[in-house]
Short mmCIF file of N, CA and C in Angstrom, two decimals:
data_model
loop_
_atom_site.label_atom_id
_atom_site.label_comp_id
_atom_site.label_asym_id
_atom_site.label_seq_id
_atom_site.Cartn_x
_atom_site.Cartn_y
_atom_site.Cartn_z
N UNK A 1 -10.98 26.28 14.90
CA UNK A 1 -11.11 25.20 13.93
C UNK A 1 -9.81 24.39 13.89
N UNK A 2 -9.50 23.30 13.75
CA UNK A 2 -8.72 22.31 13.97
C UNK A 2 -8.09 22.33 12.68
N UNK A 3 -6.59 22.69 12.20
CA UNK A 3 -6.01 22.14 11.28
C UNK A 3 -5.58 21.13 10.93
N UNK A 4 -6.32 20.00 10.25
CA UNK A 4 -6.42 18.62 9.92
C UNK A 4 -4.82 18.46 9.48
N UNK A 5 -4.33 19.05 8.27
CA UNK A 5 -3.28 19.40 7.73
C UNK A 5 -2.28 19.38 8.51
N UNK A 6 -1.86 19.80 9.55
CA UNK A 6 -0.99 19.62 10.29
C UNK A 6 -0.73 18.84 11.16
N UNK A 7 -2.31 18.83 11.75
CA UNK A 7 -2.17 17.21 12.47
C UNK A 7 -1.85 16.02 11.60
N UNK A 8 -2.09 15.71 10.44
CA UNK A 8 -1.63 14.73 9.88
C UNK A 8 -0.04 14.39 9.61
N UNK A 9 0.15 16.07 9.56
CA UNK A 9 2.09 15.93 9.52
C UNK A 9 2.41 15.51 10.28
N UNK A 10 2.46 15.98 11.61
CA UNK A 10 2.34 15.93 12.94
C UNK A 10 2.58 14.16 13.08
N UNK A 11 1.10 13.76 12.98
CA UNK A 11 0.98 12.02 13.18
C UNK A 11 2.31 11.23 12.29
N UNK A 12 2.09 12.04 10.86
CA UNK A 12 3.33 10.98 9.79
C UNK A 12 4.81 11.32 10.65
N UNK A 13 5.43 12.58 11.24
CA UNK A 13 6.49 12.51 11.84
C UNK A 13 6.66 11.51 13.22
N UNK A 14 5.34 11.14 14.04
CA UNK A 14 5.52 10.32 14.98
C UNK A 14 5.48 9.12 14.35
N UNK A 15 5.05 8.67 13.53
CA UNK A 15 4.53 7.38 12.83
C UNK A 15 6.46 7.25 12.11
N UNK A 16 7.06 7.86 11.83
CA UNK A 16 8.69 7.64 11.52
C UNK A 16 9.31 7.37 12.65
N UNK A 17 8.82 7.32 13.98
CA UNK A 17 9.70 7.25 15.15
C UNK A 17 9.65 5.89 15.39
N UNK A 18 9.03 4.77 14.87
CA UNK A 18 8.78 3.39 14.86
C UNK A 18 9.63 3.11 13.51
N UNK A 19 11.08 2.29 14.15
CA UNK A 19 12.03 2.05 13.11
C UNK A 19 11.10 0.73 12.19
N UNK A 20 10.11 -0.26 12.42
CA UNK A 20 9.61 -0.62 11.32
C UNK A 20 8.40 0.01 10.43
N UNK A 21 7.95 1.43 10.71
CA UNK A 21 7.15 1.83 9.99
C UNK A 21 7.78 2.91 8.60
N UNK A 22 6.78 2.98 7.54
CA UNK A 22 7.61 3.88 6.28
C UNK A 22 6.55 4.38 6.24
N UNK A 23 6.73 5.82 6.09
CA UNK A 23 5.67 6.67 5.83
C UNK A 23 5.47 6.87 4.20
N UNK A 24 4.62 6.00 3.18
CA UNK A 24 4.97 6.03 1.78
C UNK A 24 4.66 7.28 1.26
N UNK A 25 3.49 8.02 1.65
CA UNK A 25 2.97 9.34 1.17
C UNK A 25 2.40 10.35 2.14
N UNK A 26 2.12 11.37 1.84
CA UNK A 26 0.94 12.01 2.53
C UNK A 26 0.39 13.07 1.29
N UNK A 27 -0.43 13.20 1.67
CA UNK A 27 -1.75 13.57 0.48
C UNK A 27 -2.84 14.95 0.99
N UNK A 28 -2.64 16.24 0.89
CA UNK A 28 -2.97 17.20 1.30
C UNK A 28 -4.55 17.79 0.28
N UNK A 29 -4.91 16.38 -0.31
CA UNK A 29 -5.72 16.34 -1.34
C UNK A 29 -7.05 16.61 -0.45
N UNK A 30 -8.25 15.98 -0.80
CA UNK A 30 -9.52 16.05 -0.39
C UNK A 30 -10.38 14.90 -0.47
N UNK A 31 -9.99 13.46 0.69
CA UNK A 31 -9.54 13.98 1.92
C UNK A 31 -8.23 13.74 2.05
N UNK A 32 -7.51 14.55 2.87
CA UNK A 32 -5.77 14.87 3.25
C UNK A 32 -5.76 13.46 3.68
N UNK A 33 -4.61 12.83 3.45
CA UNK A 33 -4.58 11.31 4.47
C UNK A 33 -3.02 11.37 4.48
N UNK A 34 -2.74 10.49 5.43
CA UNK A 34 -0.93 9.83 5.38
C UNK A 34 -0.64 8.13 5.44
N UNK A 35 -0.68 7.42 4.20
CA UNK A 35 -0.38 6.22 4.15
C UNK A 35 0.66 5.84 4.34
N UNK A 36 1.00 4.79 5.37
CA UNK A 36 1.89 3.80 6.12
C UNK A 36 2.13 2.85 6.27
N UNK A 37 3.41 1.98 5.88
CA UNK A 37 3.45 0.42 5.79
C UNK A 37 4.50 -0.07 6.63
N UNK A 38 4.45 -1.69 7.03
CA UNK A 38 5.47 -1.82 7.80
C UNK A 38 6.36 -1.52 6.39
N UNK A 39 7.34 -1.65 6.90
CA UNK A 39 8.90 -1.53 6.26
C UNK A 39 8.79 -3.23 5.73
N UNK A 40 8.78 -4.67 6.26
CA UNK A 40 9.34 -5.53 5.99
C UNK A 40 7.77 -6.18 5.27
N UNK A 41 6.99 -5.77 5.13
CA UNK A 41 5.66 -6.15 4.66
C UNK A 41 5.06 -5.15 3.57
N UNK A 42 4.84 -5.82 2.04
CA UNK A 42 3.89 -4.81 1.28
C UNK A 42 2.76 -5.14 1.51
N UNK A 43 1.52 -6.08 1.95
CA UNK A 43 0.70 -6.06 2.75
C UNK A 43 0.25 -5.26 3.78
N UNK A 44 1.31 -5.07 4.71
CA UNK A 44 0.76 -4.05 5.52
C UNK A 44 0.79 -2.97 5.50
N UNK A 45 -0.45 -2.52 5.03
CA UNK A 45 -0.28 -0.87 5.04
C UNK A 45 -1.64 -0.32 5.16
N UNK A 46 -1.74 1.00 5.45
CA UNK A 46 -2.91 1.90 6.38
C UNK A 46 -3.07 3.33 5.60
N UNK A 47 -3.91 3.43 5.49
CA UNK A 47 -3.92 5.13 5.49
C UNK A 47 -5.04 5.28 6.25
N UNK A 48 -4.65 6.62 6.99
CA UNK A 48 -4.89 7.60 8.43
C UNK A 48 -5.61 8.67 7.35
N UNK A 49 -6.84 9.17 8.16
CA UNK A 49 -7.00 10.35 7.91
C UNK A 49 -7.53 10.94 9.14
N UNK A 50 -7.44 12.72 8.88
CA UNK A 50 -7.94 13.00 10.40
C UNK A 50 -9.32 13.45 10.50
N UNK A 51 -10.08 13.41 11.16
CA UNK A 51 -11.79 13.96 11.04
C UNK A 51 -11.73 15.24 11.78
N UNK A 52 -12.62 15.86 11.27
CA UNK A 52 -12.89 17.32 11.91
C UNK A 52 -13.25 17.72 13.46
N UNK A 53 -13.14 16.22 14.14
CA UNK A 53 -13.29 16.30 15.47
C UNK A 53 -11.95 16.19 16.34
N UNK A 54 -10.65 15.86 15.28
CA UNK A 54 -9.62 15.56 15.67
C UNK A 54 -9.21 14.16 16.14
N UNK A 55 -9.70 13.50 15.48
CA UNK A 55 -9.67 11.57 15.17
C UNK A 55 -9.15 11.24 14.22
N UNK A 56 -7.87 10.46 14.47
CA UNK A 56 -7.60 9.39 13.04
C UNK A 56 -7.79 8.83 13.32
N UNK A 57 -8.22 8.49 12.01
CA UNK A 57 -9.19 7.21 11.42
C UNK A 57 -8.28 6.14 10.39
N UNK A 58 -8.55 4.97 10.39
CA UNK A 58 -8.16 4.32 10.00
C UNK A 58 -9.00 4.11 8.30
N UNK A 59 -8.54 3.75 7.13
CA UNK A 59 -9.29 3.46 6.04
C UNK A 59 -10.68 2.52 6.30
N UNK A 60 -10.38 1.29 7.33
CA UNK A 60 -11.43 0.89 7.86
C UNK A 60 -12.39 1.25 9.20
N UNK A 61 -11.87 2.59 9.40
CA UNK A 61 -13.16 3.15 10.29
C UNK A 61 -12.58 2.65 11.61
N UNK A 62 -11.23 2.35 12.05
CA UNK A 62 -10.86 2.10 13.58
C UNK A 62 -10.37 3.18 14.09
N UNK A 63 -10.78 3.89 14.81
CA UNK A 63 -10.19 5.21 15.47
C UNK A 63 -8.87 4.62 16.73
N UNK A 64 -7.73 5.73 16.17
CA UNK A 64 -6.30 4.99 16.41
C UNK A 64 -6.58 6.00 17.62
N UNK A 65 -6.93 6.96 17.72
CA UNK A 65 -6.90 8.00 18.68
C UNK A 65 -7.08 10.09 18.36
N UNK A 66 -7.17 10.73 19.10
CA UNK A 66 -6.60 12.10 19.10
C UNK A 66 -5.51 12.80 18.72
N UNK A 67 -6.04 14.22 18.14
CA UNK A 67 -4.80 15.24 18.20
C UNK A 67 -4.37 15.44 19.35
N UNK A 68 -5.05 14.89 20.64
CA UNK A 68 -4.37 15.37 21.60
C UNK A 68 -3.32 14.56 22.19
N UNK A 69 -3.12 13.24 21.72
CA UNK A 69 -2.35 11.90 22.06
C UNK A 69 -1.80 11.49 20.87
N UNK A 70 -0.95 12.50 19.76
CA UNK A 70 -0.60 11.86 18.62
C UNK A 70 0.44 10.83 18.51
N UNK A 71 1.46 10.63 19.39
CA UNK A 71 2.32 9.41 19.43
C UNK A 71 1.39 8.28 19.89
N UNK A 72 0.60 8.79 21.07
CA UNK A 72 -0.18 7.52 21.15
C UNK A 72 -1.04 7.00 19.90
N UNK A 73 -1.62 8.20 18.98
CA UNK A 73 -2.05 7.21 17.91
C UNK A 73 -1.36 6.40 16.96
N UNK A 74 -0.26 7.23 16.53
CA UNK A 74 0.86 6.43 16.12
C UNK A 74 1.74 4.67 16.50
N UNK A 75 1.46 5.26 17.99
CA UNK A 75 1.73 3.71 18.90
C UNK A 75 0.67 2.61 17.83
N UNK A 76 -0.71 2.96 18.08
CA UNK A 76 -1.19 2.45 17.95
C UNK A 76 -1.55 1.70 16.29
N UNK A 77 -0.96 2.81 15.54
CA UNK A 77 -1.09 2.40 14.20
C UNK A 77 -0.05 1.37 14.14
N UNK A 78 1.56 1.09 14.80
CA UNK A 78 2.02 0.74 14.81
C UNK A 78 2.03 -1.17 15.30
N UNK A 79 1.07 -0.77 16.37
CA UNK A 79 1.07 -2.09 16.75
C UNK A 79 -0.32 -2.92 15.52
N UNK A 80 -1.06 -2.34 15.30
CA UNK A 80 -1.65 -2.80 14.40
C UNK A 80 -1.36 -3.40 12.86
N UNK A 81 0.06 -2.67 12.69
CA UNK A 81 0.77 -2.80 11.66
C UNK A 81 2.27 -4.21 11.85
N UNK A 82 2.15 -4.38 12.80
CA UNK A 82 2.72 -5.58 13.13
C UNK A 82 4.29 -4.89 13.37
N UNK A 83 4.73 -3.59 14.11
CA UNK A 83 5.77 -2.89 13.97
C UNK A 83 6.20 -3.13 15.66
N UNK A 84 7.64 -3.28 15.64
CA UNK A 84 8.00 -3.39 17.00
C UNK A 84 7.92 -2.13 17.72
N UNK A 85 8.20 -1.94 18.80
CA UNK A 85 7.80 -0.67 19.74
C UNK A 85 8.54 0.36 19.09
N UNK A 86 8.60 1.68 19.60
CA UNK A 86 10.11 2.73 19.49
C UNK A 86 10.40 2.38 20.58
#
């Protein structure tokens, strides 16, 4: 069984490796999520959650990617978030 919980840590520590992203929370609630904004924008911001298939998901249902590619999902939250590369 896939620990959602950790993969989400997991994602919020790659999601800090993008000097314009801020990781504002993470939420181990029901459902667990980790909300993220650029740094220079209160507009932009996301919360991730992970699905039991090992997908984050975006609040609007865009799958950023896998537990098995978590920087890459991160990349990807990033560029969506209007954040320059790492």
């Amino acid at each position: 069984m896939l620990d959602t919980l950790s993969c989400l840590e997991r994602f919020a520590i790659a999601t800090r490796l993008h000097a314009d992203l801020s990781v504002q929370r993470i939420s181990f609630g029901d459902p667990a999520y980790v909300c993220v904004r650029n740094r220079f924008s209160n507009t932009l911001v996301e919360t991730v959650t992970c699905s039991p298939d090992g997908g984050f998901i975006t609040s609007w249902g865009y799958r950023l990617g896998t537990t098995d590619y978590i920087e890459e999902a991160a990349a990807r939250l990033a560029f969506l978030l209007a954040a320059l590369p790492a």
